[in-house]
Coordinates of C-alpha atoms and ligand atoms in Angstrom, one line a residue:
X162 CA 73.9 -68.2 -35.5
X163 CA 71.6 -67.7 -38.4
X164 CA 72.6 -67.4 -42.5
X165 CA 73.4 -63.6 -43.1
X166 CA 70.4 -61.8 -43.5
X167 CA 69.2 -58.1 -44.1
X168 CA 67.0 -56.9 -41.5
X169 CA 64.9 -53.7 -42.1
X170 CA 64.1 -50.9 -39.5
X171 CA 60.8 -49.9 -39.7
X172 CA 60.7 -46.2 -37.6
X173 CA 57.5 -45.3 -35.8
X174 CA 59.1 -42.4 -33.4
X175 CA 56.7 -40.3 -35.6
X176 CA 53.5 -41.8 -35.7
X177 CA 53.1 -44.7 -32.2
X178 CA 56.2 -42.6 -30.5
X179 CA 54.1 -39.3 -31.0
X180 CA 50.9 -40.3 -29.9
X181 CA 52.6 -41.1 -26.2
X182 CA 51.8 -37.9 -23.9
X183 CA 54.0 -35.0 -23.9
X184 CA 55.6 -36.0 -27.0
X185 CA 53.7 -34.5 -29.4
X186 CA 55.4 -32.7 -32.5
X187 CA 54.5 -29.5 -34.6
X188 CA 55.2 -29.8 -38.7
X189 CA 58.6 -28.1 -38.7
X190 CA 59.6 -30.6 -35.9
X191 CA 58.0 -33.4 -37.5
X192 CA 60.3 -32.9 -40.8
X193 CA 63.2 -32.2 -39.1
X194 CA 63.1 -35.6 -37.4
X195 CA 62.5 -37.8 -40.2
X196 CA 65.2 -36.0 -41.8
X197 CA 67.7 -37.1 -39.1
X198 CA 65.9 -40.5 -39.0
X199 CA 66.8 -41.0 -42.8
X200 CA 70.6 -39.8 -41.8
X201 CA 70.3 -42.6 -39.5
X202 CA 69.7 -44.9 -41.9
X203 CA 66.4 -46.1 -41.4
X204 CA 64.4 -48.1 -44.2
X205 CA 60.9 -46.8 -43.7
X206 CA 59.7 -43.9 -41.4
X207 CA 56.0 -44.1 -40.5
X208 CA 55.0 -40.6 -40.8
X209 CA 52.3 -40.7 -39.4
X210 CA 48.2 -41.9 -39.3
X211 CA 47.0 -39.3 -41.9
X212 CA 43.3 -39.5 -41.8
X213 CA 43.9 -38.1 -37.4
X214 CA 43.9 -34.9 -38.5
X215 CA 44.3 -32.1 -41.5
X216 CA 47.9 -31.8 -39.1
X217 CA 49.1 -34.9 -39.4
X218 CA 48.1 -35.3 -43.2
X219 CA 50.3 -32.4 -43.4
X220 CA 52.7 -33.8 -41.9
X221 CA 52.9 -37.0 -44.0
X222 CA 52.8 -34.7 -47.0
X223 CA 56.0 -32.3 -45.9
X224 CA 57.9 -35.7 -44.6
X225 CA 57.1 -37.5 -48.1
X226 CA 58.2 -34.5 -49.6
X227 CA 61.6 -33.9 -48.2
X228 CA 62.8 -37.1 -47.3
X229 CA 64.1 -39.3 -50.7
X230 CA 66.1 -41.7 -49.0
X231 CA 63.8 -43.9 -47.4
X232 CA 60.2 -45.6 -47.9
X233 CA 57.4 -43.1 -46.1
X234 CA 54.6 -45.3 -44.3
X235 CA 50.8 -43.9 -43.6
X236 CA 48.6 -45.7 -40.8
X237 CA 45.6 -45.9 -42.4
X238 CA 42.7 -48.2 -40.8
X239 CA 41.5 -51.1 -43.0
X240 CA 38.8 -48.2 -44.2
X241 CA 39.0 -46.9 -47.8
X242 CA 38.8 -43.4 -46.5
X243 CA 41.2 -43.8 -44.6
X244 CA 43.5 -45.7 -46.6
X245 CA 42.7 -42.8 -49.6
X246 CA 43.5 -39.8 -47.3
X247 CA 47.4 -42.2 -46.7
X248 CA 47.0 -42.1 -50.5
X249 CA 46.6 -38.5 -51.1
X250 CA 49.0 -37.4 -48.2
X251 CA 52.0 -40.2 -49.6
X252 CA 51.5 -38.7 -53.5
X253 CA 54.9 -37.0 -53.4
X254 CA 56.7 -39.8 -51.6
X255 CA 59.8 -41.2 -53.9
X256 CA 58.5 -44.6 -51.8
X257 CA 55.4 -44.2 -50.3
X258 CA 54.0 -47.1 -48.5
X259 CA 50.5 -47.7 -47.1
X260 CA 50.2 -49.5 -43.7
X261 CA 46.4 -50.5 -43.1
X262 CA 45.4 -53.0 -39.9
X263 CA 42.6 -54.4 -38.6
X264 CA 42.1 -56.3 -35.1
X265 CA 42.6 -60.1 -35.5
X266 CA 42.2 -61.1 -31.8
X267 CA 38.5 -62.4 -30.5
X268 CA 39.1 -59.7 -28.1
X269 CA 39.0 -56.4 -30.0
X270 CA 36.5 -58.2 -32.7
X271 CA 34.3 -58.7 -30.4
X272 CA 34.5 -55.9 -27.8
X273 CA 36.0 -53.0 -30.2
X274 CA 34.9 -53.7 -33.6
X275 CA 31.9 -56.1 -33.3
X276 CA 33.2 -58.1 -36.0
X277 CA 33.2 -62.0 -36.6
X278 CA 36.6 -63.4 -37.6
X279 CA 35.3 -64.1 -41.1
X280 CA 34.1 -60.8 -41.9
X281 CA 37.2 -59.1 -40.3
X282 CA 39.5 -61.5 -43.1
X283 CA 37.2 -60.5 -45.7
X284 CA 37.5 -56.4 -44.9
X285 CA 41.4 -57.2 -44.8
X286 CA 42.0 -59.0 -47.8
X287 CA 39.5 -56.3 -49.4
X288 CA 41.0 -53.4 -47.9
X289 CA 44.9 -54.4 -48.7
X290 CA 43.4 -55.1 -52.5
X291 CA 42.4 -51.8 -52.6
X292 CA 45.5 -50.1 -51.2
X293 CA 47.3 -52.1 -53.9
X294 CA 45.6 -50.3 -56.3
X295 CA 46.7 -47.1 -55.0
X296 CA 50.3 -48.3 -54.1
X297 CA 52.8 -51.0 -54.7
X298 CA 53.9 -51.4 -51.3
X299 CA 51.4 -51.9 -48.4
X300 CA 51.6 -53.4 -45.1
X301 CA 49.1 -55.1 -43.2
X302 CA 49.4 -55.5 -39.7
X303 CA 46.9 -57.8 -37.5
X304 CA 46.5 -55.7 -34.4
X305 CA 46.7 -57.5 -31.4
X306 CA 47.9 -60.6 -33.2
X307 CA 50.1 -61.9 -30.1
X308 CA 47.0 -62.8 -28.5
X309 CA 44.8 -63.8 -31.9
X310 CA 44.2 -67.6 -32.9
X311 CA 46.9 -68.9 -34.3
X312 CA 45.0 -70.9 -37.0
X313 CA 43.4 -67.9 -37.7
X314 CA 46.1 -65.3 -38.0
X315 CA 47.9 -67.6 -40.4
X316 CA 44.9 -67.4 -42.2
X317 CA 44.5 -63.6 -42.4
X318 CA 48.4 -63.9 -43.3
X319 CA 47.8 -65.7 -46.2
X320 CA 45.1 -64.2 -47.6
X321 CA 46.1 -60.3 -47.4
X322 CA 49.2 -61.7 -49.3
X323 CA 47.1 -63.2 -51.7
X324 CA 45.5 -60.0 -51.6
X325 CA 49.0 -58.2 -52.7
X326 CA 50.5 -57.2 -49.2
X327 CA 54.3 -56.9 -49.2
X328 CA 54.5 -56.5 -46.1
X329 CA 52.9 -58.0 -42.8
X330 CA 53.3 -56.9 -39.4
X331 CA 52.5 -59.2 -36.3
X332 CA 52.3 -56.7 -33.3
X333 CA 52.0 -57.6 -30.1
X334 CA 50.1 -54.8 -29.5
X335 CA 49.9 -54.8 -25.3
X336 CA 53.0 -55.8 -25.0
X337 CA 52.1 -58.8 -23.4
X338 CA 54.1 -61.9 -25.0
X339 CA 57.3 -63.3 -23.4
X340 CA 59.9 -64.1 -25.6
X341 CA 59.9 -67.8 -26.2
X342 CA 56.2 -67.3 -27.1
X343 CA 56.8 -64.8 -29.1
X344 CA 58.9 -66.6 -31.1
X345 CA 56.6 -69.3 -31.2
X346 CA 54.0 -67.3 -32.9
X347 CA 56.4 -65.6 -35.5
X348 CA 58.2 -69.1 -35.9
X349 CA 54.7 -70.8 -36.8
X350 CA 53.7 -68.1 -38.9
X351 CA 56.8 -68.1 -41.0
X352 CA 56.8 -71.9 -41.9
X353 CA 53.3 -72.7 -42.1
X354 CA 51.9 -69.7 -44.4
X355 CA 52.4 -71.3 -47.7
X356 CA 53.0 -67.4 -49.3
X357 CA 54.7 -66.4 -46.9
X358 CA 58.0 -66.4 -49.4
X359 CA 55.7 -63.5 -51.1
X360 CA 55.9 -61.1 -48.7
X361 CA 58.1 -59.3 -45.7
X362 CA 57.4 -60.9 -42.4
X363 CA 57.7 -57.8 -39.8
X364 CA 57.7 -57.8 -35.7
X365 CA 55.8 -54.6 -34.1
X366 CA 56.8 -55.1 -30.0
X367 CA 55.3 -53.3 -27.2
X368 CA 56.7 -52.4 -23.6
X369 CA 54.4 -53.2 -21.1
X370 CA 56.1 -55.5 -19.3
X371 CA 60.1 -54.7 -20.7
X372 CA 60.3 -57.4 -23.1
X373 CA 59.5 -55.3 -26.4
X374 CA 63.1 -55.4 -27.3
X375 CA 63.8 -58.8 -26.5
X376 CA 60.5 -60.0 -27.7
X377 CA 61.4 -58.5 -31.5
X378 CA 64.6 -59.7 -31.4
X379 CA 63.1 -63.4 -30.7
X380 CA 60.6 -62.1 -33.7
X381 CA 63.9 -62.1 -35.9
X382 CA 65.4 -65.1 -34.6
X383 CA 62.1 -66.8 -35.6
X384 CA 62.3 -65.1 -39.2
X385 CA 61.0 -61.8 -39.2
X386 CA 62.5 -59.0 -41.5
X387 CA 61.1 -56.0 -40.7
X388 CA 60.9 -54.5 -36.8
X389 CA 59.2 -51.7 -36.2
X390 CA 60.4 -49.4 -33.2
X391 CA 60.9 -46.2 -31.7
X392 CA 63.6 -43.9 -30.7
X393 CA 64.2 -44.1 -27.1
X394 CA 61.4 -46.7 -27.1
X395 CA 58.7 -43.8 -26.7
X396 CA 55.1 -45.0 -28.0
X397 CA 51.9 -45.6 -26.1
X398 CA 52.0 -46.4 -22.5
X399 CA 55.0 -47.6 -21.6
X400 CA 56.2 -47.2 -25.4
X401 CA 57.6 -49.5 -28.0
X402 CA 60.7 -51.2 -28.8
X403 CA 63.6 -49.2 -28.9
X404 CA 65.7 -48.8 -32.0
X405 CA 68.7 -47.7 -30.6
X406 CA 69.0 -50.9 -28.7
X407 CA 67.7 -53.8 -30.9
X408 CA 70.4 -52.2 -33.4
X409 CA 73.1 -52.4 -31.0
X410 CA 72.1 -55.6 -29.6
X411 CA 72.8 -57.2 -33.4
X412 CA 75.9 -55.2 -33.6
X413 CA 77.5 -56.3 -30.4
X414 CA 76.1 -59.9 -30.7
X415 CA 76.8 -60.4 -34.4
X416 CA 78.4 -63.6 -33.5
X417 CA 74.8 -64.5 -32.7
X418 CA 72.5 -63.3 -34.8
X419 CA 74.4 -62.9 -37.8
X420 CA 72.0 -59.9 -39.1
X421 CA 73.0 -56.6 -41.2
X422 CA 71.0 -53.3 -41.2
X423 CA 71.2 -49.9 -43.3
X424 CA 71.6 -48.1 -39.6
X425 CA 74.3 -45.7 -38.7
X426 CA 74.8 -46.3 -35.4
X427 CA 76.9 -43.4 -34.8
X428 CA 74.0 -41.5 -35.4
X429 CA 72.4 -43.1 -32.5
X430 CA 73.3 -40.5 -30.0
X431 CA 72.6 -37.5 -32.2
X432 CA 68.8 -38.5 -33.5
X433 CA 68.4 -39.4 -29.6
X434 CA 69.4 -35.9 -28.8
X435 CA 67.3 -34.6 -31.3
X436 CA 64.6 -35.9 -30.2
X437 CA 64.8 -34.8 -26.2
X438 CA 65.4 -31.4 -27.9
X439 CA 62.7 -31.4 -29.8
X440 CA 60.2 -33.0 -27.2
X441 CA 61.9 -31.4 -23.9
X442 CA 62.1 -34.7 -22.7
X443 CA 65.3 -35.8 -21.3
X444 CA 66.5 -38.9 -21.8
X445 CA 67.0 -40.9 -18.8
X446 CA 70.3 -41.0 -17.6
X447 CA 70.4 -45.2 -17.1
X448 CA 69.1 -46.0 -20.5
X449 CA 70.9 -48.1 -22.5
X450 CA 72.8 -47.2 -25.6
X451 CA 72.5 -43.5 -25.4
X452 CA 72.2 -42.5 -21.7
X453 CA 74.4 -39.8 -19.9
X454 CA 75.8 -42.8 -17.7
X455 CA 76.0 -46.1 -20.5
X456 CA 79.1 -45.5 -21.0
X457 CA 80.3 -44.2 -17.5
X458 CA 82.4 -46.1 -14.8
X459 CA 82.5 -44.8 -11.1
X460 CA 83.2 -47.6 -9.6
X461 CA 87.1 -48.3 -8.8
X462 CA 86.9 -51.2 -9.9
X463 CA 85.6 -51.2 -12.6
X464 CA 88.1 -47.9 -13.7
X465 CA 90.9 -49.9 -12.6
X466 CA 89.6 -52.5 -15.1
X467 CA 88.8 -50.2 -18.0
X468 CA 92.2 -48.7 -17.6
X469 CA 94.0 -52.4 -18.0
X470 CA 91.8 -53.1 -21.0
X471 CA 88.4 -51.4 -22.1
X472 CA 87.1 -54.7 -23.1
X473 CA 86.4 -56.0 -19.3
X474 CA 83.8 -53.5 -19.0
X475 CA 82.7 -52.3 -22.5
X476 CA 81.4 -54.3 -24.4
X477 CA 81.0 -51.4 -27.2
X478 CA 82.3 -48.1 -27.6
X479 CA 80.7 -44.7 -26.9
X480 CA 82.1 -43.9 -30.5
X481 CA 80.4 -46.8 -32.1
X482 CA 77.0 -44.7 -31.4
X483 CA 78.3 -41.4 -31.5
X484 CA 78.5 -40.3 -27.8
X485 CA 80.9 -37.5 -27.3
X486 CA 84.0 -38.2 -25.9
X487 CA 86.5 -35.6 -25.3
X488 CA 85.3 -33.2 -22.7
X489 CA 87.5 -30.3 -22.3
X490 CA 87.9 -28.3 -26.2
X491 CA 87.7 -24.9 -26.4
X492 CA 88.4 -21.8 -24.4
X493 CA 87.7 -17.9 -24.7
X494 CA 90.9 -17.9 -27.0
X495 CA 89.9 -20.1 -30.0
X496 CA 89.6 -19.0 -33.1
X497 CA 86.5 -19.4 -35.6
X498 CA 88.4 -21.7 -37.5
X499 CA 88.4 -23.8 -34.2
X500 CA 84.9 -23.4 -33.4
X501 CA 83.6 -24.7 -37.1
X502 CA 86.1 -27.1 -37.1
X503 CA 84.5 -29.0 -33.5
X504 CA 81.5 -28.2 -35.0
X505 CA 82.2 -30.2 -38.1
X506 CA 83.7 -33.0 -35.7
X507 CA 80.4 -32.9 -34.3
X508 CA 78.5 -33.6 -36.7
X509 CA 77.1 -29.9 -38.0
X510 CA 77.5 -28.0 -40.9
X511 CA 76.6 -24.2 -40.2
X512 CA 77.0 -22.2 -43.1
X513 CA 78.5 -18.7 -43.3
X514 CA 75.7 -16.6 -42.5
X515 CA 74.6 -18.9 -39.6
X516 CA 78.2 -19.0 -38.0
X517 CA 78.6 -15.3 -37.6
X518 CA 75.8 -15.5 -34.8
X519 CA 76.8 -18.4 -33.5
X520 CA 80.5 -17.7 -33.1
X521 CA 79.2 -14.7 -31.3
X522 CA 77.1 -16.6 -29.0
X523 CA 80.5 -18.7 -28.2
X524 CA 82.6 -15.5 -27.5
X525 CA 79.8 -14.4 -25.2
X526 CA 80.0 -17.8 -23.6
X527 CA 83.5 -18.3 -23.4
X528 CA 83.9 -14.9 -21.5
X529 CA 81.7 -16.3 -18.8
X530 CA 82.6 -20.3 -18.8
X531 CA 86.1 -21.2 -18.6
X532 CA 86.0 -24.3 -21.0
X533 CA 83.9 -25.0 -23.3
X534 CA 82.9 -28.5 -23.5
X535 CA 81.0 -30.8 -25.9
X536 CA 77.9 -30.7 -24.6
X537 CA 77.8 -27.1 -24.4
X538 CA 78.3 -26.4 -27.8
X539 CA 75.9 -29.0 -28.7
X540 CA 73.0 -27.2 -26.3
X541 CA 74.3 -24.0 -28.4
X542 CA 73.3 -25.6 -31.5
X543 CA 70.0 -27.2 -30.9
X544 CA 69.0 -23.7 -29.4
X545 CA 70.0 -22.1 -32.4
X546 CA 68.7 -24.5 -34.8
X547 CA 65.5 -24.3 -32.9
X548 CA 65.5 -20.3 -33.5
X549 CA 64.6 -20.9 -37.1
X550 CA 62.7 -18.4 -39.6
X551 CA 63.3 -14.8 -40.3
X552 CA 65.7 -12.8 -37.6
X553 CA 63.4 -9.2 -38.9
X554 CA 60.4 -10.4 -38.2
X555 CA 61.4 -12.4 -35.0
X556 CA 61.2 -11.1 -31.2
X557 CA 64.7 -10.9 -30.2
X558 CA 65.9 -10.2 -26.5
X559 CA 68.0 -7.0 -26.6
X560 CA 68.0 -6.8 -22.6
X561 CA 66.9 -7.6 -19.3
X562 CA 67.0 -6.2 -15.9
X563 CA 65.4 -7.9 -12.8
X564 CA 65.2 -7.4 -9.3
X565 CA 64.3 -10.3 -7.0
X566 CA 64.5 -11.3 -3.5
X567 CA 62.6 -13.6 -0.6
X568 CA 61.1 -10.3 0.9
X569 CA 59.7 -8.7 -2.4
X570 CA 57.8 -9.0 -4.9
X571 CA 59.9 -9.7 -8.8
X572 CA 59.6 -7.1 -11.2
X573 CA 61.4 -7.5 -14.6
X574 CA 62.2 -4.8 -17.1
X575 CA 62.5 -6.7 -20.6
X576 CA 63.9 -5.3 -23.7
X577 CA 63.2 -6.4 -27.1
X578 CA 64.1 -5.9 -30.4
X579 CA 62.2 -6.4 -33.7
X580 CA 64.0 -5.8 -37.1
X581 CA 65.6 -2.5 -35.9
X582 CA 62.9 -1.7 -33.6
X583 CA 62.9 -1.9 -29.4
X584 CA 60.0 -2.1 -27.4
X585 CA 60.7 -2.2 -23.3
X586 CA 58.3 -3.6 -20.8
X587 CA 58.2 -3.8 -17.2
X588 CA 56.0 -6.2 -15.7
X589 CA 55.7 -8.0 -11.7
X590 CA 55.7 -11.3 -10.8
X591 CA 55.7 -14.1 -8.1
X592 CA 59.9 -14.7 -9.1
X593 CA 62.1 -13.2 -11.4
X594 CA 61.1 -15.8 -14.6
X595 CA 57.2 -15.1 -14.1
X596 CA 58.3 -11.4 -14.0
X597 CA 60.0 -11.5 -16.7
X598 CA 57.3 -13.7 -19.0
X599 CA 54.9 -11.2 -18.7
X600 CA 56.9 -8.7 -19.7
X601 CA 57.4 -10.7 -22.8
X602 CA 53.3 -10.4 -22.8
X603 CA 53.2 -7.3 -22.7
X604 CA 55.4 -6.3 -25.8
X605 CA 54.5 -8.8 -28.3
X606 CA 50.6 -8.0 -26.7
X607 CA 49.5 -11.8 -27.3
X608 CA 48.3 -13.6 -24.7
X609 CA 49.8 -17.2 -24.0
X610 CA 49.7 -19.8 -21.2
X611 CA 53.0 -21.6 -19.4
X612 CA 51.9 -24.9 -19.6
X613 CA 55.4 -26.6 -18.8
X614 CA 58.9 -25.4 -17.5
X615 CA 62.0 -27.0 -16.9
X616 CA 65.4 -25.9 -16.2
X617 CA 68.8 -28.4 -16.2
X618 CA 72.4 -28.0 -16.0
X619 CA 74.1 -28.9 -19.4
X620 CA 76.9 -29.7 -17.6
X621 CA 78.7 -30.0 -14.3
X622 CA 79.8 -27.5 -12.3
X623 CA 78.9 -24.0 -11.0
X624 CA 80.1 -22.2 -14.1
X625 CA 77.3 -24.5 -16.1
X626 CA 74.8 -23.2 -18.7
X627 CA 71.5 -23.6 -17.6
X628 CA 69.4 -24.8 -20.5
X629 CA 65.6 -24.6 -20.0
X630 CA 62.6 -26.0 -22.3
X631 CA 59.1 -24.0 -22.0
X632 CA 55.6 -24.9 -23.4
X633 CA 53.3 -22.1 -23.8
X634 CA 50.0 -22.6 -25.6
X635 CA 47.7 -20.3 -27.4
X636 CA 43.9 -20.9 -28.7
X637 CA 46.3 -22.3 -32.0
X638 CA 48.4 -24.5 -30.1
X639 CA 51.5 -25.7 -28.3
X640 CA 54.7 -24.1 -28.7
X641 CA 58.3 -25.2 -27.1
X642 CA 61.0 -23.7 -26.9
X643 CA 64.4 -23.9 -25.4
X644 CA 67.1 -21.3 -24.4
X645 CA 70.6 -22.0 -22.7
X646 CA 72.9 -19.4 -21.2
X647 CA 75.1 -19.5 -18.0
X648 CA 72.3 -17.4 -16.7
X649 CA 69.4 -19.4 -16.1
X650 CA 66.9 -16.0 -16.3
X651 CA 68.1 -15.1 -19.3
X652 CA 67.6 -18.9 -21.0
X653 CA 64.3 -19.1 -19.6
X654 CA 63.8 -15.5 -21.9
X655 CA 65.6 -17.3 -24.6
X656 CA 63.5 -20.1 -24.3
X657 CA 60.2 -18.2 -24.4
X658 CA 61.1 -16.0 -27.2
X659 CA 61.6 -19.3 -29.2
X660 CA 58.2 -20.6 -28.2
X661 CA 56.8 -17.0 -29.2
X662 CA 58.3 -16.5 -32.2
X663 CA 56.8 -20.0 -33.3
X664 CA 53.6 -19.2 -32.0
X665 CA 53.3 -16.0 -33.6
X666 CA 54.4 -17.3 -37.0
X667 CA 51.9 -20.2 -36.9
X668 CA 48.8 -17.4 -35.9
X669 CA 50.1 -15.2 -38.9
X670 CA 50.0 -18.2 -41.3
X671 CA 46.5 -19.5 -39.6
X672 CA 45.3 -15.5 -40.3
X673 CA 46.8 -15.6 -43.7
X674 CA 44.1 -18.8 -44.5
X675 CA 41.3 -17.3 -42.2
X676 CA 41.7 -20.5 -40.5
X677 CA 40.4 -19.3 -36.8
X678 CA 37.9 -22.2 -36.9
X679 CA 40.3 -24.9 -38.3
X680 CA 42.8 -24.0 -35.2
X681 CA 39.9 -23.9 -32.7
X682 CA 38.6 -27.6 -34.4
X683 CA 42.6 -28.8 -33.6
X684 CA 42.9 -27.9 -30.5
X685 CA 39.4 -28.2 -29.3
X686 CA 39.4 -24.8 -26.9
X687 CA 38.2 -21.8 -27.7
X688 CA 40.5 -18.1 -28.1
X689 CA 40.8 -16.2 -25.0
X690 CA 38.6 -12.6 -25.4
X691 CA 40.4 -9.5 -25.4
X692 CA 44.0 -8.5 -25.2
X693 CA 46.4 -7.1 -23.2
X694 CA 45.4 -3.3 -22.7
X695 CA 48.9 -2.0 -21.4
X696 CA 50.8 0.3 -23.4
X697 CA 54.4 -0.3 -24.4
X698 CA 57.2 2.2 -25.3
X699 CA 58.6 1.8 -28.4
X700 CA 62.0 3.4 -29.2
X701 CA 63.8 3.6 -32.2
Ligands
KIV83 O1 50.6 -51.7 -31.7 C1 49.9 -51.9 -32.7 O2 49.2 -52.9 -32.9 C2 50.0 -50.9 -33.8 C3 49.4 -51.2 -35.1 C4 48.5 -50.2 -35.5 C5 50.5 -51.5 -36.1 O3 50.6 -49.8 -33.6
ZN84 ZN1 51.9 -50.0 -31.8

């Protein structure tokens, strides 16, 4: 066991995490993330790499500005520009910090940047001098250092210290270490950089091979301070580290590593959530720490053991990282005083306003589901906190009528209402959902594209509610959205209209700026010619 010491969670869900496929965040997403990651406790969210894109210098900008409670990182290569537009985007950051890297192994200097190890050291220490100047806490990270000269790297180590670095990140950016090498490399680095006392030594783990979370645990073994990871491990390829379980590995095996941390782990399964919400991504049900069956026993056995004493086949509890535990609550009698007070339990605070719709939505759902559980009035929440904006200038569905069957062809009459407006469509289609989205084209007469759908049970049983993520995509974008209901027509309506509304909101904010050609540069395809020419009925 080491001496108590105070490791620091370095979050990079928003910045390595979204660059992984089909994980990609808008700006409203973005904020609403690193506002649960800093209820989570993190110590520094890496926003994201703001010289990408005018997006995701926005996005650095919102997240510095709402979040107070933790540092905010930018990526910014070892490039003044770059490092400038970090600058510009962290200005309103309570603690902004700028992360600049350069390659460090022969590999990438030779192949990628065409560098020789001296001049690389020299851009370093000149580039992390300059970020000083703009910042008082920077992080350097050698890219790629797992596989760099070890000479060398402590060489670069010292000198962007020298240089004013506070921090400095050793990834092992292929994921490609085992762990006692691993800790080999951090272990040497530690001892024989004579500054290292100066500065944070951090561990920045990959997952090619599974070992990123047992290789940065080795890193803090070996005297690292900082670990960068992801939630639910997401990241390039096969992703990073995963938060959730390095932090639960040092809580369960305190008696080992002897570490403390600003996380709250309860908050584990709730930022986890968030984040398949947000992404439409579900989280695998075998994955550790926050996975539908981590803390689940079938086996006889094993319930006979768990029944004797929870400790011979738990070794943590489900409340310990906020997992849900009691299943059956609440029923078509409970009160609103009920409802808000599970709600609470739970974790959310609606106010007033807000729990007048959603108490309605859990009348309408209790009439048709026996018990309420949980989970479902978790999937009622993330759909309506995924609603957002203005109800009067939002599509909402009034009502729907389809008619379906294996002999015919779908049609779908689709009601929906707009302040106090209604506009009905009916539209055919190859099944009752395709029916029923063009419909939806039809009224709001903007043209989109169904790039992804997926439907799931929340939970078990026949009486479940279906929930169901869309993407649809317009010449501005991608837009998701997500819809539950016990019919799995009507989420899948719910679920577009979310998407819609988004998408629409985003095109009147890109007309607002004239910014046609700026959404065109972001998304790199150009807008589809002409519009929908059927007419619609509007009633009053
Ligand atoms: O994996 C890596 O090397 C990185 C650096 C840019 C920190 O993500
Ligand atoms: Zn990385």
């Amino acid at each position: 066991m080491q001496e108590d010491v105070q490791i620091r969670f370095f979050d990079t869900t928003l910045r390595d995490g979204e660059q992984a496929p089909g994980y990609s965040m808008n700006l409203d997403e973005k904020v609403r993330m690193a506002l649960q990651l800093e209820t989570l406790g993190v110590d520094v969210i890496e926003a994201g790499f703001a010289i990408a894109s005018p997006g995701d210098a926005e996005a650095v900008a919102a997240i510095a500005r709402s979040v107070k409670g933790a540092a905010i990182a930018s990526l910014s290569r070892a490039l003044e520009k770059d490092i400038d537009a970090s600058a510009r985007a962290l200005r309103e950051a309570a603690h902004p910090r700028i992360h600049t890297f350069i390659a460090t192994s022969d590999l990438h200097l030779q192949y990628k940047l065409k560098l020789t190890r001296e001049e690389a050291l020299d851009q370093a220490r000149r580039m992390v001098a300059y970020a000083r100047n703009l910042c008082a806490e920077v992080e350097f990270s050698a890219e790629d250092a797992f596989r760099t000269d070890l000479d060398y790297l402590c060489r670069v180590t010292e000198a962007v210290i020298d240089a004013g670095a506070t921090v400095v990140n050793l990834p092992d950016t292929v994921g490609y270490a085992t762990p006692n090498e691993f800790y080999e490399m951090v272990h040497a680095v530690h001892t024989r950089v004579p500054n290292m006392h100066k500065a944070i030594l951090a561990v920045h783990c990959h997952n090619d091979l599974g070992l990123g979370v047992a290789n940065s645990l080795a890193g803090i073994r070996a005297g690292a301070r900082q670990v960068e990871c992801t939630i639910g491990g997401i990241g390039e390829r096969a992703g990073n580290a995963a938060l959730e379980e390095i932090v639960m590995t040092l809580r369960t095996r305190a008696d080992h590593f002897g570490c403390s941390y600003n996380i709250r782990t309860e908050e584990l399964y709730r930022t986890a959530r968030l984040l398949a919400s947000i992404t439409g991504i579900k989280i695998a049900p075998n994955k550790p720490i926050v996975g539908q069956n981590a803390f689940s026993h079938e086996s006889g056995i094993h319930q006979h053991g768990m029944m004797a004493d929870s400790r011979t086949y738990e070794i943590m509890t489900p409340e310990s990282v906020g997992v849900l535990k009691t299943s059956l609550v609440l029923g078509k009698h409970s009160g609103q005083h009920a409802f808000r007070k599970r709600l609470n339990e739970l974790g959310y605070r609606p106010t007033d306003e807000e729990m007048s719709g959603l108490f309605e939505s859990f009348k309408v759902l209790a009439d048709r589901k026996k018990t309420i559980e949980d989970r479902d009035l978790v999937a009622l929440m993330e759909s309506a906190l995924a609603v957002g904006a203005d109800p009067k200038k939002m599509w909402m569905l009034d009502s729907f009528v389809v008619n379906s069957g294996n002999r015919m062809i779908s049609t779908a009459c689709v009601s929906l209402r707009k302040g106090k407006k209604k506009y009905r469509e009916v539209a055919m289609g190859a099944g009752p959902v395709n029916a029923s989205l063009k419909a939806i084209e039809k009224i709001i007469r903007h043209p989109f594209v169904l790039e992804d759908y997926r439907l799931q049970a929340v939970t078990e049983g026949r009486e479940a509610l279906g929930e169901v993520l869309v993407k649809i995509s317009d010449e501005t974008g991608f837009y998701r959205g997500r819809g539950v209901s016990t019919d799995v027509i009507e989420a899948s309506i719910l679920s577009c209209l979310v998407a819609v509304n988004h998408m629409l909101d985003e095109n009147t904010a890109a007309s607002a700026l004239g910014a046609a050609t700026a959404a065109r540069e972001r998304t790199g395809r150009t807008p589809p010619t002409g519009t929908l020419a059927e007419s619609r009925m509007a009633e009053e």
